[in-house]
């Protein structure tokens, strides 16, 4: 089987038509392939997230990770960019939706696209994946331990984050949730509340809480990495996207 | 977890970053995942000057006990300053 893949930095039109940087990984076969928008974690558009994006490419998806910090910190190192954005209060929700819409549009415009696009996000990106799936026409979503879909961030935080569980009725696609049983943001109570909302509105979803894992168990370059949870999680992601993004 | 526990503080002073000294304008203090320290969570401080771009930054990631020891040392040092040397005591 032909398995060549190309990964490169591209410019796409994000929210408001702004030109933003993105990392695109795509199989070089004719397709048709499903697409995945990868939303990076709060520490930014870093090497680990680019590796995740390439992994989707290797598995036969057109994958793109928009640099959500492009505007504040063009060309800066990922940690400096994350610090600059944190100091300014984080990424506004409306802008996130516009950037994911631009990324999805870019994927659908590729000649090897099958027109289907899913979204996956990690950490703060988990909440943003849910937000995008409630705001855009997408075909599948994966929320990896996204905090504050349910519940409020700490009092006085300058980060502009609000709970968005009230958007559940607008969820446009099936949602896979992958959480750590030992996480506190989101806690098992938070994910249980989101489950109740999804059930109440008749949404298609599947949640898994991994024992022995806390937050960021997919992050291979951090002490939070839990190989068993991550391996099972990846398997569930392949099944989920395989089911909903296949040609 | 991502705690989102973050405080912004206006600061006046200087920091030494990758391109040498620069004036500081603010500091962000937060408890979250470190970029580099070998811990799941750390007390992080970014000393910044947003006017000079994202790279005008001096960053530290401390384990919580170290951060408390540092905070106490700063306050103790200021408290021990000779009368009249430090004009702002709060």
PDB file of C-alpha atoms in Angstrom, chain A residues 21 67-78 80-85 88, chain B residues 53-55:
ATOM      1  CA  UNK A  21      -0.054  29.671  10.340  1.00  0.00           C
ATOM      2  CA  UNK A  67      -1.597  27.925  15.355  1.00  0.00           C
ATOM      3  CA  UNK A  68      -4.141  29.612  17.609  1.00  0.00           C
ATOM      4  CA  UNK A  69      -1.405  31.974  18.815  1.00  0.00           C
ATOM      5  CA  UNK A  70      -0.417  33.152  15.315  1.00  0.00           C
ATOM      6  CA  UNK A  71      -1.713  36.664  15.810  1.00  0.00           C
ATOM      7  CA  UNK A  72      -0.140  37.447  19.166  1.00  0.00           C
ATOM      8  CA  UNK A  73       3.169  35.757  18.534  1.00  0.00           C
ATOM      9  CA  UNK A  74       4.037  35.193  14.887  1.00  0.00           C
ATOM     10  CA  UNK A  75       7.311  33.340  14.618  1.00  0.00           C
ATOM     11  CA  UNK A  76       7.832  33.099  18.369  1.00  0.00           C
ATOM     12  CA  UNK A  77       8.805  29.862  20.066  1.00  0.00           C
ATOM     13  CA  UNK A  78       5.728  27.911  21.247  1.00  0.00           C
ATOM     14  CA  UNK A  80       6.891  32.269  24.474  1.00  0.00           C
ATOM     15  CA  UNK A  81       3.738  32.393  22.371  1.00  0.00           C
ATOM     16  CA  UNK A  82       1.740  30.535  25.021  1.00  0.00           C
ATOM     17  CA  UNK A  83       3.009  32.908  27.717  1.00  0.00           C
ATOM     18  CA  UNK A  84       2.062  35.969  25.640  1.00  0.00           C
ATOM     19  CA  UNK A  85      -1.444  34.648  25.004  1.00  0.00           C
ATOM     20  CA  UNK A  88      -3.584  38.579  27.408  1.00  0.00           C
TER      21      UNK A  88
ATOM     22  CA  UNK B  53       7.097  40.980  21.576  1.00  0.00           C
ATOM     23  CA  UNK B  54       6.585  37.468  22.940  1.00  0.00           C
ATOM     24  CA  UNK B  55      10.287  36.687  23.103  1.00  0.00           C
TER      25      UNK B  55
END
